[in-house]
Amino acid sequence: MSEPKIQPVPVPTVRDAAFDILRTHGLTRMFANPGSTEITLLADLPEDLEFILALHEGSVVGMATGHALATDHAALVVVHTTAGLGNAVGAIATARVNRAPLVIIVGQQDRRHLATQPFLAGRLRGLLGDYPVWFNEPITAQDVPAAIARAFHEATTHRGPAVVIVPMDDWLAPYDLTHVLAAPDLVHSDRLASPAALTELATHLDAATNPVLVVGSGNATDDGWTAAVALAEKLQLPVYQESFGARPGFPQDHPLFAGFLSAARSTLRGQLVGYDVILAVGAPVFRQYNFEPGAMFDEGATVLLVTEDTDEAHRSRASVVVIADPAPALADLRDLVALVPSPRTVIPPHRAAPAPPKASEPIRASHVMALLGALLPADAIVVEETPSSRPDMHELMPARSPLGFVSAAMGGLGFGLPAAIGLRMGNPKRPVVAVLGDGSALYNIQGLWSAGHYNVGTLFVILNNERYAVMDRLAERASSAPPAWPAFDAIDFVALAASLGCTSQRLSDYGTLENVLTSAVADLADRTEPLVLVVDVEPEQHFAP
């Protein structure tokens, strides 16, 4: 009688160990566009790891960024070697400035012949510049799981993208379970302001005769909003939002909200004139656009800054900087300052909705913004990428929740469309609408395929003026000559959206637009399919960057 065959015990691989790390840290949804250097990682993927495909790396990283902002948890990205990572550079830069934690795994050629520079071997170090919060090329295959674990902690602590480069043969290498995992299981990174620091801030605020509060994306949490409102109401502080912020740091329909700081220094001086103490929270001091000479604020003004971002802290022109989590810092500061009983009169920056256009008049972006502002619920997530009409959105669609406004703080186009998809995937109970210029939408139009394929119920409103309107206006300021770039009036967005699996409709009549938007918004929170509305608009007659 033959003896039964002994089945060999499977030898764990680096890939197995890495998957356990992903599970431990809640990185089970993978945003990716794969290439051959990632096939050893991705083939026969376990069922509990969800693969989300996007058709371009800009869409991959944009979707992951939206997901990270929606969940307040790091998102996982997998991209191909040099070409894939190169395609993703702009989106990774946006993730950094938008304070989005990402764990990015990048494929590399087989370690065993990298020295000979084989086909697809990438010179990856330095390709992303200084935008990653952490970058690692593990020295051995055994170090890959620990590198991924550390990337999660680095991304979470520093609120940005952490990158790990993994040669394709590393994944299938046997993993020694006795190998030292050079990364912690859990990191507590609560950064609370010291009582002495808060007392110093309170002393300045109590001594001020005319203080003001400036908020930014670093305060865009429920707790941050609650604490900022409580402090502003106790001190009767007018509140400004940072310029070009990715998210709002204060409810923009609050009576103390005074508007958006200008990115032009001459205008900024006028906004801040007379304030003797300026408290900035989760915002740089102060973000500019075109260079203008002169001071940003009164020479005798005292600037205080509370931020978690050490880079932001060290580059800001401030008298006192406190590096701490803004929400508990503001809550504790509120308990220390003296009550100001006299209410201030702050004129909210919102303007009345424009009258609907007459039958002979064109639809303008402000008409669309006014309709959305009236129809959308307070918990709607609005993603903006329409530079020529951003001022209309700010004035007609005030953000009423911490994710009520999301934008690319880096300024590069192509973020809005995929970010709206990721935001909806990360928070499927909240309605999401992306308001995009037609030029902006084209940067990542293929992202619509992911929305259609994965049944993501985002509403995309494309403002179709058939040109780069913001560039046209900037050119008009610089020269009387016509711009060098042509219009792009032959693009059929409805056909494009349909080819990518999305229902779409083109609208050029205001009455029809009103009816369609009313219907679309009514069930937006429950939508399971994307909807693309292409609205023909004429450029606004006014524009301010």
PDB file of C-alpha atoms in Angstrom, residues 227-368:
ATOM      1  CA  ALA A 227     -14.382  75.096  16.510  1.00  0.00           C
ATOM      2  CA  ALA A 228     -13.849  77.939  14.028  1.00  0.00           C
ATOM      3  CA  VAL A 229     -17.516  78.987  14.257  1.00  0.00           C
ATOM      4  CA  ALA A 230     -17.403  78.929  18.057  1.00  0.00           C
ATOM      5  CA  LEU A 231     -14.243  81.060  18.179  1.00  0.00           C
ATOM      6  CA  ALA A 232     -15.473  83.506  15.525  1.00  0.00           C
ATOM      7  CA  GLU A 233     -18.793  83.981  17.297  1.00  0.00           C
ATOM      8  CA  LYS A 234     -17.194  84.500  20.721  1.00  0.00           C
ATOM      9  CA  LEU A 235     -14.778  87.127  19.361  1.00  0.00           C
ATOM     10  CA  GLN A 236     -17.115  88.400  16.611  1.00  0.00           C
ATOM     11  CA  LEU A 237     -14.348  87.809  14.066  1.00  0.00           C
ATOM     12  CA  PRO A 238     -14.911  88.442  10.375  1.00  0.00           C
ATOM     13  CA  VAL A 239     -13.741  85.317   8.551  1.00  0.00           C
ATOM     14  CA  TYR A 240     -11.983  85.117   5.172  1.00  0.00           C
ATOM     15  CA  GLN A 241     -11.205  82.004   3.124  1.00  0.00           C
ATOM     16  CA  GLU A 242      -7.699  81.585   1.717  1.00  0.00           C
ATOM     17  CA  SER A 243      -7.290  82.201  -2.015  1.00  0.00           C
ATOM     18  CA  PHE A 244      -7.172  79.161  -4.305  1.00  0.00           C
ATOM     19  CA  GLY A 245      -7.982  76.842  -1.421  1.00  0.00           C
ATOM     20  CA  ALA A 246      -8.793  73.211  -2.167  1.00  0.00           C
ATOM     21  CA  ARG A 247     -11.552  73.023   0.459  1.00  0.00           C
ATOM     22  CA  PRO A 248     -13.449  75.499   2.645  1.00  0.00           C
ATOM     23  CA  GLY A 249     -12.383  76.034   6.241  1.00  0.00           C
ATOM     24  CA  PHE A 250     -15.578  77.768   7.429  1.00  0.00           C
ATOM     25  CA  PRO A 251     -19.290  77.775   6.456  1.00  0.00           C
ATOM     26  CA  GLN A 252     -19.636  80.323   3.689  1.00  0.00           C
ATOM     27  CA  ASP A 253     -23.280  81.075   4.455  1.00  0.00           C
ATOM     28  CA  HIS A 254     -22.438  82.177   8.025  1.00  0.00           C
ATOM     29  CA  PRO A 255     -23.096  85.864   8.859  1.00  0.00           C
ATOM     30  CA  LEU A 256     -19.445  86.345   9.863  1.00  0.00           C
ATOM     31  CA  PHE A 257     -18.064  85.020   6.582  1.00  0.00           C
ATOM     32  CA  ALA A 258     -16.504  87.985   4.786  1.00  0.00           C
ATOM     33  CA  GLY A 259     -15.431  86.377   1.517  1.00  0.00           C
ATOM     34  CA  PHE A 260     -12.314  85.102  -0.226  1.00  0.00           C
ATOM     35  CA  LEU A 261      -8.910  86.663   0.118  1.00  0.00           C
ATOM     36  CA  SER A 262      -7.572  87.923  -3.163  1.00  0.00           C
ATOM     37  CA  ALA A 263      -4.501  86.371  -4.752  1.00  0.00           C
ATOM     38  CA  ALA A 264      -3.500  89.860  -5.929  1.00  0.00           C
ATOM     39  CA  ARG A 265      -1.409  91.670  -3.336  1.00  0.00           C
ATOM     40  CA  SER A 266      -2.845  95.130  -4.027  1.00  0.00           C
ATOM     41  CA  THR A 267      -6.395  93.867  -3.459  1.00  0.00           C
ATOM     42  CA  LEU A 268      -5.327  91.782  -0.467  1.00  0.00           C
ATOM     43  CA  ARG A 269      -3.910  94.900   1.219  1.00  0.00           C
ATOM     44  CA  GLY A 270      -7.294  96.554   0.927  1.00  0.00           C
ATOM     45  CA  GLN A 271      -9.078  93.536   2.362  1.00  0.00           C
ATOM     46  CA  LEU A 272      -6.793  93.327   5.397  1.00  0.00           C
ATOM     47  CA  VAL A 273      -6.298  97.040   6.018  1.00  0.00           C
ATOM     48  CA  GLY A 274      -7.051  98.046   9.597  1.00  0.00           C
ATOM     49  CA  TYR A 275      -6.811  94.571  11.106  1.00  0.00           C
ATOM     50  CA  ASP A 276      -4.199  94.582  13.868  1.00  0.00           C
ATOM     51  CA  VAL A 277      -4.200  90.808  14.568  1.00  0.00           C
ATOM     52  CA  ILE A 278      -4.639  88.269  11.768  1.00  0.00           C
ATOM     53  CA  LEU A 279      -5.171  84.655  12.854  1.00  0.00           C
ATOM     54  CA  ALA A 280      -4.650  82.206   9.965  1.00  0.00           C
ATOM     55  CA  VAL A 281      -5.752  78.607  10.480  1.00  0.00           C
ATOM     56  CA  GLY A 282      -4.882  75.783   8.091  1.00  0.00           C
ATOM     57  CA  ALA A 283      -3.864  78.282   5.431  1.00  0.00           C
ATOM     58  CA  PRO A 284      -0.595  79.774   4.171  1.00  0.00           C
ATOM     59  CA  VAL A 285       0.216  83.402   4.831  1.00  0.00           C
ATOM     60  CA  PHE A 286      -0.797  84.366   2.135  1.00  0.00           C
ATOM     61  CA  ARG A 287      -1.135  82.646  -1.233  1.00  0.00           C
ATOM     62  CA  GLN A 288      -0.440  84.880  -4.240  1.00  0.00           C
ATOM     63  CA  TYR A 289      -0.842  84.571  -8.016  1.00  0.00           C
ATOM     64  CA  ASN A 290       0.745  87.278 -10.190  1.00  0.00           C
ATOM     65  CA  PHE A 291       3.613  89.100  -8.555  1.00  0.00           C
ATOM     66  CA  GLU A 292       2.891  92.570  -7.224  1.00  0.00           C
ATOM     67  CA  PRO A 293       5.253  94.645  -5.086  1.00  0.00           C
ATOM     68  CA  GLY A 294       4.409  95.945  -1.655  1.00  0.00           C
ATOM     69  CA  ALA A 295       3.190  94.574   1.657  1.00  0.00           C
ATOM     70  CA  MET A 296       0.380  92.069   2.070  1.00  0.00           C
ATOM     71  CA  PHE A 297      -0.987  93.636   5.258  1.00  0.00           C
ATOM     72  CA  ASP A 298      -0.474  96.615   7.578  1.00  0.00           C
ATOM     73  CA  GLU A 299       3.085  96.979   8.837  1.00  0.00           C
ATOM     74  CA  GLY A 300       2.039  96.859  12.478  1.00  0.00           C
ATOM     75  CA  ALA A 301      -0.263  93.860  12.140  1.00  0.00           C
ATOM     76  CA  THR A 302       0.515  90.725  14.142  1.00  0.00           C
ATOM     77  CA  VAL A 303       0.035  87.506  12.177  1.00  0.00           C
ATOM     78  CA  LEU A 304      -0.662  84.258  14.032  1.00  0.00           C
ATOM     79  CA  LEU A 305      -0.721  80.883  12.312  1.00  0.00           C
ATOM     80  CA  VAL A 306      -2.076  77.484  13.380  1.00  0.00           C
ATOM     81  CA  THR A 307      -1.317  74.653  10.958  1.00  0.00           C
ATOM     82  CA  GLU A 308      -0.400  70.965  10.860  1.00  0.00           C
ATOM     83  CA  ASP A 309       1.708  71.483   7.740  1.00  0.00           C
ATOM     84  CA  THR A 310       5.307  72.110   8.752  1.00  0.00           C
ATOM     85  CA  ASP A 311       6.281  73.390   5.290  1.00  0.00           C
ATOM     86  CA  GLU A 312       3.381  75.826   5.390  1.00  0.00           C
ATOM     87  CA  ALA A 313       4.456  76.921   8.859  1.00  0.00           C
ATOM     88  CA  HIS A 314       8.084  77.540   7.985  1.00  0.00           C
ATOM     89  CA  ARG A 315       7.480  79.509   4.776  1.00  0.00           C
ATOM     90  CA  SER A 316       4.781  81.797   6.196  1.00  0.00           C
ATOM     91  CA  ARG A 317       5.481  85.356   7.246  1.00  0.00           C
ATOM     92  CA  ALA A 318       3.979  85.224  10.736  1.00  0.00           C
ATOM     93  CA  SER A 319       4.851  86.489  14.194  1.00  0.00           C
ATOM     94  CA  VAL A 320       3.766  83.329  16.021  1.00  0.00           C
ATOM     95  CA  VAL A 321       3.316  79.867  14.482  1.00  0.00           C
ATOM     96  CA  VAL A 322       1.737  76.918  16.273  1.00  0.00           C
ATOM     97  CA  ILE A 323       2.183  73.551  14.558  1.00  0.00           C
ATOM     98  CA  ALA A 324      -0.830  71.569  15.726  1.00  0.00           C
ATOM     99  CA  ASP A 325      -4.128  70.042  14.682  1.00  0.00           C
ATOM    100  CA  PRO A 326      -6.310  73.125  14.048  1.00  0.00           C
ATOM    101  CA  ALA A 327      -9.617  71.742  15.356  1.00  0.00           C
ATOM    102  CA  PRO A 328      -8.677  71.042  18.993  1.00  0.00           C
ATOM    103  CA  ALA A 329      -6.387  74.095  19.009  1.00  0.00           C
ATOM    104  CA  LEU A 330      -9.285  76.371  18.044  1.00  0.00           C
ATOM    105  CA  ALA A 331     -11.628  74.657  20.514  1.00  0.00           C
ATOM    106  CA  ASP A 332      -9.170  75.201  23.376  1.00  0.00           C
ATOM    107  CA  LEU A 333      -8.383  78.735  22.203  1.00  0.00           C
ATOM    108  CA  ARG A 334     -12.064  79.567  22.295  1.00  0.00           C
ATOM    109  CA  ASP A 335     -12.134  78.705  26.010  1.00  0.00           C
ATOM    110  CA  LEU A 336      -9.174  81.000  26.729  1.00  0.00           C
ATOM    111  CA  VAL A 337     -10.192  84.228  24.970  1.00  0.00           C
ATOM    112  CA  ALA A 338     -12.436  86.862  26.473  1.00  0.00           C
ATOM    113  CA  LEU A 339     -15.976  87.281  25.148  1.00  0.00           C
ATOM    114  CA  VAL A 340     -16.623  90.187  22.775  1.00  0.00           C
ATOM    115  CA  PRO A 341     -20.274  91.101  23.380  1.00  0.00           C
ATOM    116  CA  SER A 342     -20.739  93.667  20.616  1.00  0.00           C
ATOM    117  CA  PRO A 343     -21.700  92.049  17.302  1.00  0.00           C
ATOM    118  CA  ARG A 344     -19.832  93.105  14.201  1.00  0.00           C
ATOM    119  CA  THR A 345     -21.560  93.919  10.965  1.00  0.00           C
ATOM    120  CA  VAL A 346     -20.129  91.724   8.238  1.00  0.00           C
ATOM    121  CA  ILE A 347     -21.614  91.972   4.778  1.00  0.00           C
ATOM    122  CA  PRO A 348     -21.686  88.497   3.252  1.00  0.00           C
ATOM    123  CA  PRO A 349     -19.919  88.330  -0.104  1.00  0.00           C
ATOM    124  CA  HIS A 350     -22.810  86.709  -1.932  1.00  0.00           C
ATOM    125  CA  ARG A 351     -24.676  88.486  -4.678  1.00  0.00           C
ATOM    126  CA  ALA A 352     -28.282  88.066  -5.739  1.00  0.00           C
ATOM    127  CA  ALA A 353     -28.908  85.465  -8.389  1.00  0.00           C
ATOM    128  CA  PRO A 354     -28.953  86.940 -11.887  1.00  0.00           C
ATOM    129  CA  ALA A 355     -32.273  87.221 -13.645  1.00  0.00           C
ATOM    130  CA  PRO A 356     -32.944  84.338 -16.036  1.00  0.00           C
ATOM    131  CA  PRO A 357     -31.876  85.185 -19.589  1.00  0.00           C
ATOM    132  CA  LYS A 358     -34.516  86.330 -22.028  1.00  0.00           C
ATOM    133  CA  ALA A 359     -35.301  84.195 -25.036  1.00  0.00           C
ATOM    134  CA  SER A 360     -32.846  86.169 -27.159  1.00  0.00           C
ATOM    135  CA  GLU A 361     -30.069  86.132 -24.534  1.00  0.00           C
ATOM    136  CA  PRO A 362     -27.404  83.451 -24.051  1.00  0.00           C
ATOM    137  CA  ILE A 363     -26.972  81.314 -20.969  1.00  0.00           C
ATOM    138  CA  ARG A 364     -23.968  82.355 -18.917  1.00  0.00           C
ATOM    139  CA  ALA A 365     -22.072  80.433 -16.261  1.00  0.00           C
ATOM    140  CA  SER A 366     -23.611  82.597 -13.544  1.00  0.00           C
ATOM    141  CA  HIS A 367     -27.080  81.366 -14.558  1.00  0.00           C
ATOM    142  CA  VAL A 368     -25.942  77.765 -14.114  1.00  0.00           C
TER     143      VAL A 368
END
